[in-house]
Amino acid sequence: MGAGAAYDACGCETSDKSRRRVDVPRDGIYPASGPDGRKTLLLKVLQTNECGGDCAYCVNTCSRQTARAHFAPDELAGVFAKYLREGLVEGLFLSSGVGRDPEECMEEVLETVSIVRRRGFCGYVHTKILPGATRDQVARAARLSTRLSINIEVPGKARLSELSSTKDYGLDILRRMRWIGGEVKRGHVSAGQTTQFIVGASGEADSEILDVMGNLYEDMSLYRCYFSAFSPIKDTPLESEKPAPARRAHRLYQADFLLRQYDFSVEDIPVTDDGFLSLTQDPKTLYAQANPQLYPIDLNEADYALLLKVPGIGPKTATKIISEREKQKIRCTKDAKKIGVARKALSFIELAGSSQKRILEYT
Ligand code: SF4
């Protein structure tokens, strides 16, 4: 059941570097980034891998010949309690196939989380909302969980209908995302709502994913997106398709950061004529190259949003620049480096009237 849950991203897949294998004490345990950025180990598990769904990309798709299993709620809550006692995990990530009856399966998931809470666990629980969950179930899940998610998988109705005849994009996914978003607005899900795309499963371009992300951030109180590069699974209808490059998911993670934390709009993110992010250069550097009129940016004058447009300056450094320059002007690259400005930024900034070229001479 741990292997079945492996396809759900939980926050440790955000960069090329962090995708390197991390040693975990036991199967089914995964490192994840918590909402505060702290790394934590989660028991990531399915309630059941039984599923009536026919999603072509999925390890649990109904036509696949594989052993099927199912946890009773008290049994799974007991496994989690044991792992907690042994100090192996600090939180729970609970997903599930939808069985023959999604509502019934969702009820079992809720009962598992409910037992975990009744036994006194107050820590991190990420609960997957199943397509077919009722509004009341979403509301109860919101009260029990730290984070809720439902996977959008692909950008748009037409894309999903190519891959699944059992899941409806509008009714099963977007409607439930909206319900979760309502619960987030009411303050019931402290770590918010997330979702996941399987990149490259439906022949989509990155620009389609970016457009949908932009809408989700606007309409659904979404905290963040995860991306999983499509990898063909044996005995599924897509088994002979090509895997998507992991670098593609990595670039989408970078674009997602630009949207959420760097004040970029979807239109700011550079894509190729056929709608793909570059695999060779990061989107922020490409943005800078495409907008030479904005640079060099004066570290002593620029506002927060403009500072964030400098490759090599992130939200933490931009905040520090603003607080430091209130005390004293930033005069040279040595001052800038002390504040945390990366070397990469030096060709895009201006300091105390020094030109870009002159600054480069100091490095
Ligand atoms: S409904 Fe969910 S678990 Fe079932 S096949 Fe589709 S994606 Fe997989």
PDB file of N, CA and C in Angstrom, residues 215-301:
ATOM      1  N   ASN A 215      -5.384  29.862 -12.979  1.00  0.00           N
ATOM      2  CA  ASN A 215      -6.801  29.899 -12.588  1.00  0.00           C
ATOM      3  C   ASN A 215      -7.024  29.286 -11.218  1.00  0.00           C
ATOM      4  N   LEU A 216      -6.308  28.196 -10.947  1.00  0.00           N
ATOM      5  CA  LEU A 216      -6.499  27.531  -9.644  1.00  0.00           C
ATOM      6  C   LEU A 216      -6.061  28.448  -8.506  1.00  0.00           C
ATOM      7  N   TYR A 217      -4.935  29.148  -8.689  1.00  0.00           N
ATOM      8  CA  TYR A 217      -4.473  30.052  -7.622  1.00  0.00           C
ATOM      9  C   TYR A 217      -5.479  31.180  -7.395  1.00  0.00           C
ATOM     10  N   GLU A 218      -6.132  31.590  -8.484  1.00  0.00           N
ATOM     11  CA  GLU A 218      -7.097  32.675  -8.343  1.00  0.00           C
ATOM     12  C   GLU A 218      -8.403  32.211  -7.702  1.00  0.00           C
ATOM     13  N   ASP A 219      -8.864  31.016  -8.105  1.00  0.00           N
ATOM     14  CA  ASP A 219     -10.242  30.624  -7.743  1.00  0.00           C
ATOM     15  C   ASP A 219     -10.363  29.637  -6.594  1.00  0.00           C
ATOM     16  N   MET A 220      -9.308  28.883  -6.286  1.00  0.00           N
ATOM     17  CA  MET A 220      -9.517  27.717  -5.409  1.00  0.00           C
ATOM     18  C   MET A 220      -8.788  27.809  -4.074  1.00  0.00           C
ATOM     19  N   SER A 221      -8.239  28.962  -3.722  1.00  0.00           N
ATOM     20  CA  SER A 221      -7.446  29.077  -2.489  1.00  0.00           C
ATOM     21  C   SER A 221      -6.405  27.958  -2.422  1.00  0.00           C
ATOM     22  N   LEU A 222      -5.721  27.758  -3.525  1.00  0.00           N
ATOM     23  CA  LEU A 222      -4.729  26.682  -3.608  1.00  0.00           C
ATOM     24  C   LEU A 222      -3.429  27.135  -2.958  1.00  0.00           C
ATOM     25  N   TYR A 223      -2.836  26.290  -2.152  1.00  0.00           N
ATOM     26  CA  TYR A 223      -1.569  26.635  -1.498  1.00  0.00           C
ATOM     27  C   TYR A 223      -0.398  26.404  -2.455  1.00  0.00           C
ATOM     28  N   ARG A 224      -0.376  25.251  -3.107  1.00  0.00           N
ATOM     29  CA  ARG A 224       0.697  24.997  -4.074  1.00  0.00           C
ATOM     30  C   ARG A 224       0.352  23.813  -4.982  1.00  0.00           C
ATOM     31  N   CYS A 225       1.141  23.653  -6.061  1.00  0.00           N
ATOM     32  CA  CYS A 225       0.985  22.528  -6.986  1.00  0.00           C
ATOM     33  C   CYS A 225       2.195  21.609  -6.874  1.00  0.00           C
ATOM     34  N   TYR A 226       1.971  20.358  -7.109  1.00  0.00           N
ATOM     35  CA  TYR A 226       3.057  19.383  -7.239  1.00  0.00           C
ATOM     36  C   TYR A 226       3.042  18.844  -8.663  1.00  0.00           C
ATOM     37  N   PHE A 227       4.203  18.343  -9.088  1.00  0.00           N
ATOM     38  CA  PHE A 227       4.336  17.834 -10.454  1.00  0.00           C
ATOM     39  C   PHE A 227       5.067  16.505 -10.414  1.00  0.00           C
ATOM     40  N   SER A 228       4.513  15.543 -11.127  1.00  0.00           N
ATOM     41  CA  SER A 228       5.162  14.253 -11.187  1.00  0.00           C
ATOM     42  C   SER A 228       5.365  13.938 -12.663  1.00  0.00           C
ATOM     43  N   ALA A 229       6.628  13.766 -13.079  1.00  0.00           N
ATOM     44  CA  ALA A 229       6.880  13.479 -14.493  1.00  0.00           C
ATOM     45  C   ALA A 229       6.279  12.110 -14.830  1.00  0.00           C
ATOM     46  N   PHE A 230       5.506  12.047 -15.897  1.00  0.00           N
ATOM     47  CA  PHE A 230       4.863  10.783 -16.275  1.00  0.00           C
ATOM     48  C   PHE A 230       5.900   9.696 -16.503  1.00  0.00           C
ATOM     49  N   SER A 231       5.610   8.547 -15.915  1.00  0.00           N
ATOM     50  CA  SER A 231       6.488   7.400 -16.112  1.00  0.00           C
ATOM     51  C   SER A 231       5.586   6.196 -16.402  1.00  0.00           C
ATOM     52  N   PRO A 232       5.771   5.539 -17.553  1.00  0.00           N
ATOM     53  CA  PRO A 232       4.823   4.476 -17.927  1.00  0.00           C
ATOM     54  C   PRO A 232       4.853   3.306 -16.945  1.00  0.00           C
ATOM     55  N   ILE A 233       3.684   2.791 -16.638  1.00  0.00           N
ATOM     56  CA  ILE A 233       3.580   1.686 -15.674  1.00  0.00           C
ATOM     57  C   ILE A 233       3.158   0.432 -16.433  1.00  0.00           C
ATOM     58  N   LYS A 234       3.844  -0.647 -16.145  1.00  0.00           N
ATOM     59  CA  LYS A 234       3.582  -1.925 -16.804  1.00  0.00           C
ATOM     60  C   LYS A 234       2.117  -2.346 -16.597  1.00  0.00           C
ATOM     61  N   ASP A 235       1.550  -2.933 -17.647  1.00  0.00           N
ATOM     62  CA  ASP A 235       0.165  -3.417 -17.604  1.00  0.00           C
ATOM     63  C   ASP A 235      -0.874  -2.312 -17.479  1.00  0.00           C
ATOM     64  N   THR A 236      -0.516  -1.117 -17.900  1.00  0.00           N
ATOM     65  CA  THR A 236      -1.532  -0.055 -18.007  1.00  0.00           C
ATOM     66  C   THR A 236      -1.614   0.337 -19.481  1.00  0.00           C
ATOM     67  N   PRO A 237      -2.688   0.999 -19.903  1.00  0.00           N
ATOM     68  CA  PRO A 237      -2.814   1.357 -21.320  1.00  0.00           C
ATOM     69  C   PRO A 237      -1.684   2.250 -21.835  1.00  0.00           C
ATOM     70  N   LEU A 238      -0.963   2.924 -20.955  1.00  0.00           N
ATOM     71  CA  LEU A 238       0.116   3.815 -21.406  1.00  0.00           C
ATOM     72  C   LEU A 238       1.493   3.188 -21.245  1.00  0.00           C
ATOM     73  N   GLU A 239       1.542   1.869 -21.084  1.00  0.00           N
ATOM     74  CA  GLU A 239       2.827   1.242 -20.738  1.00  0.00           C
ATOM     75  C   GLU A 239       3.911   1.442 -21.801  1.00  0.00           C
ATOM     76  N   SER A 240       3.507   1.609 -23.076  1.00  0.00           N
ATOM     77  CA  SER A 240       4.564   1.771 -24.080  1.00  0.00           C
ATOM     78  C   SER A 240       4.818   3.237 -24.454  1.00  0.00           C
ATOM     79  N   GLU A 241       4.195   4.154 -23.721  1.00  0.00           N
ATOM     80  CA  GLU A 241       4.458   5.581 -23.978  1.00  0.00           C
ATOM     81  C   GLU A 241       5.825   5.975 -23.421  1.00  0.00           C
ATOM     82  N   LYS A 242       6.382   7.067 -23.957  1.00  0.00           N
ATOM     83  CA  LYS A 242       7.691   7.551 -23.481  1.00  0.00           C
ATOM     84  C   LYS A 242       7.545   8.241 -22.129  1.00  0.00           C
ATOM     85  N   PRO A 243       8.502   8.078 -21.214  1.00  0.00           N
ATOM     86  CA  PRO A 243       8.431   8.853 -19.969  1.00  0.00           C
ATOM     87  C   PRO A 243       8.707  10.327 -20.240  1.00  0.00           C
ATOM     88  N   ALA A 244       8.164  11.195 -19.415  1.00  0.00           N
ATOM     89  CA  ALA A 244       8.468  12.631 -19.538  1.00  0.00           C
ATOM     90  C   ALA A 244       9.775  12.906 -18.807  1.00  0.00           C
ATOM     91  N   PRO A 245      10.588  13.841 -19.328  1.00  0.00           N
ATOM     92  CA  PRO A 245      11.850  14.127 -18.625  1.00  0.00           C
ATOM     93  C   PRO A 245      11.594  14.723 -17.240  1.00  0.00           C
ATOM     94  N   ALA A 246      12.350  14.232 -16.248  1.00  0.00           N
ATOM     95  CA  ALA A 246      12.216  14.759 -14.885  1.00  0.00           C
ATOM     96  C   ALA A 246      12.480  16.259 -14.860  1.00  0.00           C
ATOM     97  N   ARG A 247      13.364  16.736 -15.755  1.00  0.00           N
ATOM     98  CA  ARG A 247      13.709  18.160 -15.814  1.00  0.00           C
ATOM     99  C   ARG A 247      12.471  19.013 -16.139  1.00  0.00           C
ATOM    100  N   ARG A 248      11.529  18.421 -16.884  1.00  0.00           N
ATOM    101  CA  ARG A 248      10.316  19.179 -17.231  1.00  0.00           C
ATOM    102  C   ARG A 248       9.509  19.490 -15.962  1.00  0.00           C
ATOM    103  N   ALA A 249       9.390  18.478 -15.097  1.00  0.00           N
ATOM    104  CA  ALA A 249       8.676  18.713 -13.829  1.00  0.00           C
ATOM    105  C   ALA A 249       9.444  19.735 -12.991  1.00  0.00           C
ATOM    106  N   HIS A 250      10.774  19.653 -13.021  1.00  0.00           N
ATOM    107  CA  HIS A 250      11.599  20.592 -12.255  1.00  0.00           C
ATOM    108  C   HIS A 250      11.350  22.038 -12.703  1.00  0.00           C
ATOM    109  N   ARG A 251      11.283  22.256 -14.028  1.00  0.00           N
ATOM    110  CA  ARG A 251      11.018  23.613 -14.539  1.00  0.00           C
ATOM    111  C   ARG A 251       9.624  24.088 -14.125  1.00  0.00           C
ATOM    112  N   LEU A 252       8.660  23.168 -14.094  1.00  0.00           N
ATOM    113  CA  LEU A 252       7.319  23.568 -13.658  1.00  0.00           C
ATOM    114  C   LEU A 252       7.325  23.937 -12.172  1.00  0.00           C
ATOM    115  N   TYR A 253       8.124  23.233 -11.376  1.00  0.00           N
ATOM    116  CA  TYR A 253       8.270  23.627  -9.971  1.00  0.00           C
ATOM    117  C   TYR A 253       8.824  25.049  -9.878  1.00  0.00           C
ATOM    118  N   GLN A 254       9.834  25.351 -10.719  1.00  0.00           N
ATOM    119  CA  GLN A 254      10.412  26.707 -10.676  1.00  0.00           C
ATOM    120  C   GLN A 254       9.361  27.749 -11.084  1.00  0.00           C
ATOM    121  N   ALA A 255       8.589  27.429 -12.129  1.00  0.00           N
ATOM    122  CA  ALA A 255       7.554  28.369 -12.569  1.00  0.00           C
ATOM    123  C   ALA A 255       6.506  28.547 -11.473  1.00  0.00           C
ATOM    124  N   ASP A 256       6.180  27.461 -10.787  1.00  0.00           N
ATOM    125  CA  ASP A 256       5.196  27.531  -9.702  1.00  0.00           C
ATOM    126  C   ASP A 256       5.686  28.464  -8.586  1.00  0.00           C
ATOM    127  N   PHE A 257       6.976  28.371  -8.260  1.00  0.00           N
ATOM    128  CA  PHE A 257       7.549  29.274  -7.248  1.00  0.00           C
ATOM    129  C   PHE A 257       7.434  30.727  -7.710  1.00  0.00           C
ATOM    130  N   LEU A 258       7.702  30.968  -9.004  1.00  0.00           N
ATOM    131  CA  LEU A 258       7.614  32.343  -9.513  1.00  0.00           C
ATOM    132  C   LEU A 258       6.187  32.890  -9.365  1.00  0.00           C
ATOM    133  N   LEU A 259       5.206  32.031  -9.617  1.00  0.00           N
ATOM    134  CA  LEU A 259       3.809  32.476  -9.494  1.00  0.00           C
ATOM    135  C   LEU A 259       3.423  32.737  -8.047  1.00  0.00           C
ATOM    136  N   ARG A 260       3.874  31.856  -7.155  1.00  0.00           N
ATOM    137  CA  ARG A 260       3.406  31.947  -5.760  1.00  0.00           C
ATOM    138  C   ARG A 260       4.205  32.924  -4.912  1.00  0.00           C
ATOM    139  N   GLN A 261       5.508  33.010  -5.176  1.00  0.00           N
ATOM    140  CA  GLN A 261       6.343  33.762  -4.238  1.00  0.00           C
ATOM    141  C   GLN A 261       7.114  34.914  -4.858  1.00  0.00           C
ATOM    142  N   TYR A 262       7.092  35.028  -6.191  1.00  0.00           N
ATOM    143  CA  TYR A 262       7.923  36.049  -6.836  1.00  0.00           C
ATOM    144  C   TYR A 262       7.107  37.080  -7.600  1.00  0.00           C
ATOM    145  N   ASP A 263       5.788  37.066  -7.370  1.00  0.00           N
ATOM    146  CA  ASP A 263       4.969  38.101  -7.982  1.00  0.00           C
ATOM    147  C   ASP A 263       4.949  38.045  -9.511  1.00  0.00           C
ATOM    148  N   PHE A 264       5.224  36.890 -10.100  1.00  0.00           N
ATOM    149  CA  PHE A 264       5.139  36.739 -11.554  1.00  0.00           C
ATOM    150  C   PHE A 264       3.694  36.364 -11.914  1.00  0.00           C
ATOM    151  N   SER A 265       3.285  36.767 -13.116  1.00  0.00           N
ATOM    152  CA  SER A 265       1.993  36.291 -13.621  1.00  0.00           C
ATOM    153  C   SER A 265       2.286  35.183 -14.628  1.00  0.00           C
ATOM    154  N   VAL A 266       1.258  34.444 -14.999  1.00  0.00           N
ATOM    155  CA  VAL A 266       1.451  33.366 -15.992  1.00  0.00           C
ATOM    156  C   VAL A 266       2.045  33.945 -17.276  1.00  0.00           C
ATOM    157  N   GLU A 267       1.593  35.147 -17.652  1.00  0.00           N
ATOM    158  CA  GLU A 267       2.072  35.772 -18.903  1.00  0.00           C
ATOM    159  C   GLU A 267       3.564  36.111 -18.823  1.00  0.00           C
ATOM    160  N   ASP A 268       4.089  36.313 -17.609  1.00  0.00           N
ATOM    161  CA  ASP A 268       5.518  36.652 -17.460  1.00  0.00           C
ATOM    162  C   ASP A 268       6.421  35.445 -17.734  1.00  0.00           C
ATOM    163  N   ILE A 269       5.883  34.247 -17.618  1.00  0.00           N
ATOM    164  CA  ILE A 269       6.741  33.063 -17.670  1.00  0.00           C
ATOM    165  C   ILE A 269       7.019  32.674 -19.127  1.00  0.00           C
ATOM    166  N   PRO A 270       8.296  32.689 -19.524  1.00  0.00           N
ATOM    167  CA  PRO A 270       8.607  32.471 -20.941  1.00  0.00           C
ATOM    168  C   PRO A 270       8.469  31.000 -21.349  1.00  0.00           C
ATOM    169  N   VAL A 271       7.741  30.794 -22.428  1.00  0.00           N
ATOM    170  CA  VAL A 271       7.634  29.443 -22.993  1.00  0.00           C
ATOM    171  C   VAL A 271       8.015  29.510 -24.471  1.00  0.00           C
ATOM    172  N   THR A 272       8.361  28.376 -25.030  1.00  0.00           N
ATOM    173  CA  THR A 272       8.727  28.322 -26.450  1.00  0.00           C
ATOM    174  C   THR A 272       7.473  28.509 -27.314  1.00  0.00           C
ATOM    175  N   ASP A 273       7.656  28.621 -28.627  1.00  0.00           N
ATOM    176  CA  ASP A 273       6.509  28.822 -29.509  1.00  0.00           C
ATOM    177  C   ASP A 273       5.500  27.690 -29.388  1.00  0.00           C
ATOM    178  N   ASP A 274       5.990  26.477 -29.103  1.00  0.00           N
ATOM    179  CA  ASP A 274       5.018  25.387 -28.950  1.00  0.00           C
ATOM    180  C   ASP A 274       4.590  25.183 -27.492  1.00  0.00           C
ATOM    181  N   GLY A 275       4.915  26.147 -26.632  1.00  0.00           N
ATOM    182  CA  GLY A 275       4.312  26.149 -25.291  1.00  0.00           C
ATOM    183  C   GLY A 275       5.075  25.417 -24.211  1.00  0.00           C
ATOM    184  N   PHE A 276       6.380  25.203 -24.397  1.00  0.00           N
ATOM    185  CA  PHE A 276       7.136  24.466 -23.376  1.00  0.00           C
ATOM    186  C   PHE A 276       8.145  25.367 -22.675  1.00  0.00           C
ATOM    187  N   LEU A 277       8.374  25.089 -21.385  1.00  0.00           N
ATOM    188  CA  LEU A 277       9.450  25.758 -20.650  1.00  0.00           C
ATOM    189  C   LEU A 277      10.770  25.209 -21.169  1.00  0.00           C
ATOM    190  N   SER A 278      11.784  26.058 -21.142  1.00  0.00           N
ATOM    191  CA  SER A 278      13.091  25.585 -21.605  1.00  0.00           C
ATOM    192  C   SER A 278      13.613  24.512 -20.651  1.00  0.00           C
ATOM    193  N   LEU A 279      14.217  23.468 -21.207  1.00  0.00           N
ATOM    194  CA  LEU A 279      14.831  22.457 -20.337  1.00  0.00           C
ATOM    195  C   LEU A 279      16.251  22.854 -19.971  1.00  0.00           C
ATOM    196  N   THR A 280      16.811  23.831 -20.716  1.00  0.00           N
ATOM    197  CA  THR A 280      18.218  24.160 -20.475  1.00  0.00           C
ATOM    198  C   THR A 280      18.414  25.395 -19.600  1.00  0.00           C
ATOM    199  N   GLN A 281      17.437  26.282 -19.548  1.00  0.00           N
ATOM    200  CA  GLN A 281      17.597  27.494 -18.722  1.00  0.00           C
ATOM    201  C   GLN A 281      16.381  27.712 -17.844  1.00  0.00           C
ATOM    202  N   ASP A 282      16.638  28.271 -16.648  1.00  0.00           N
ATOM    203  CA  ASP A 282      15.508  28.439 -15.733  1.00  0.00           C
ATOM    204  C   ASP A 282      14.626  29.613 -16.179  1.00  0.00           C
ATOM    205  N   PRO A 283      13.334  29.554 -15.855  1.00  0.00           N
ATOM    206  CA  PRO A 283      12.405  30.566 -16.381  1.00  0.00           C
ATOM    207  C   PRO A 283      12.709  31.989 -15.918  1.00  0.00           C
ATOM    208  N   LYS A 284      13.294  32.160 -14.739  1.00  0.00           N
ATOM    209  CA  LYS A 284      13.542  33.528 -14.266  1.00  0.00           C
ATOM    210  C   LYS A 284      14.678  34.184 -15.060  1.00  0.00           C
ATOM    211  N   THR A 285      15.723  33.410 -15.350  1.00  0.00           N
ATOM    212  CA  THR A 285      16.816  33.959 -16.160  1.00  0.00           C
ATOM    213  C   THR A 285      16.309  34.296 -17.560  1.00  0.00           C
ATOM    214  N   LEU A 286      15.474  33.429 -18.121  1.00  0.00           N
ATOM    215  CA  LEU A 286      14.929  33.699 -19.458  1.00  0.00           C
ATOM    216  C   LEU A 286      14.062  34.946 -19.457  1.00  0.00           C
ATOM    217  N   TYR A 287      13.303  35.133 -18.364  1.00  0.00           N
ATOM    218  CA  TYR A 287      12.481  36.342 -18.244  1.00  0.00           C
ATOM    219  C   TYR A 287      13.377  37.574 -18.284  1.00  0.00           C
ATOM    220  N   ALA A 288      14.489  37.526 -17.525  1.00  0.00           N
ATOM    221  CA  ALA A 288      15.406  38.671 -17.463  1.00  0.00           C
ATOM    222  C   ALA A 288      15.989  38.946 -18.853  1.00  0.00           C
ATOM    223  N   GLN A 289      16.350  37.883 -19.557  1.00  0.00           N
ATOM    224  CA  GLN A 289      16.933  38.073 -20.899  1.00  0.00           C
ATOM    225  C   GLN A 289      15.911  38.647 -21.886  1.00  0.00           C
ATOM    226  N   ALA A 290      14.635  38.299 -21.659  1.00  0.00           N
ATOM    227  CA  ALA A 290      13.596  38.778 -22.583  1.00  0.00           C
ATOM    228  C   ALA A 290      13.137  40.199 -22.250  1.00  0.00           C
ATOM    229  N   ASN A 291      13.551  40.705 -21.080  1.00  0.00           N
ATOM    230  CA  ASN A 291      13.110  42.049 -20.657  1.00  0.00           C
ATOM    231  C   ASN A 291      14.296  42.934 -20.285  1.00  0.00           C
ATOM    232  N   PRO A 292      15.234  43.175 -21.227  1.00  0.00           N
ATOM    233  CA  PRO A 292      16.452  43.903 -20.893  1.00  0.00           C
ATOM    234  C   PRO A 292      16.180  45.327 -20.397  1.00  0.00           C
ATOM    235  N   GLN A 293      15.010  45.893 -20.771  1.00  0.00           N
ATOM    236  CA  GLN A 293      14.693  47.270 -20.356  1.00  0.00           C
ATOM    237  C   GLN A 293      14.581  47.419 -18.839  1.00  0.00           C
ATOM    238  N   LEU A 294      14.351  46.297 -18.126  1.00  0.00           N
ATOM    239  CA  LEU A 294      14.191  46.369 -16.656  1.00  0.00           C
ATOM    240  C   LEU A 294      15.523  46.410 -15.913  1.00  0.00           C
ATOM    241  N   TYR A 295      16.609  46.085 -16.597  1.00  0.00           N
ATOM    242  CA  TYR A 295      17.890  45.885 -15.916  1.00  0.00           C
ATOM    243  C   TYR A 295      18.925  46.909 -16.388  1.00  0.00           C
ATOM    244  N   PRO A 296      19.949  47.229 -15.594  1.00  0.00           N
ATOM    245  CA  PRO A 296      20.194  46.723 -14.261  1.00  0.00           C
ATOM    246  C   PRO A 296      19.193  47.304 -13.254  1.00  0.00           C
ATOM    247  N   ILE A 297      18.890  46.548 -12.212  1.00  0.00           N
ATOM    248  CA  ILE A 297      17.958  46.995 -11.169  1.00  0.00           C
ATOM    249  C   ILE A 297      18.769  47.513  -9.985  1.00  0.00           C
ATOM    250  N   ASP A 298      18.419  48.731  -9.543  1.00  0.00           N
ATOM    251  CA  ASP A 298      19.177  49.387  -8.472  1.00  0.00           C
ATOM    252  C   ASP A 298      18.770  48.815  -7.111  1.00  0.00           C
ATOM    253  N   LEU A 299      19.702  48.164  -6.444  1.00  0.00           N
ATOM    254  CA  LEU A 299      19.384  47.520  -5.163  1.00  0.00           C
ATOM    255  C   LEU A 299      18.980  48.523  -4.097  1.00  0.00           C
ATOM    256  N   ASN A 300      19.399  49.780  -4.259  1.00  0.00           N
ATOM    257  CA  ASN A 300      19.076  50.782  -3.235  1.00  0.00           C
ATOM    258  C   ASN A 300      17.753  51.485  -3.494  1.00  0.00           C
ATOM    259  N   GLU A 301      17.168  51.276  -4.676  1.00  0.00           N
ATOM    260  CA  GLU A 301      15.941  52.005  -5.025  1.00  0.00           C
ATOM    261  C   GLU A 301      14.750  51.092  -5.331  1.00  0.00           C
TER     262      GLU A 301
END
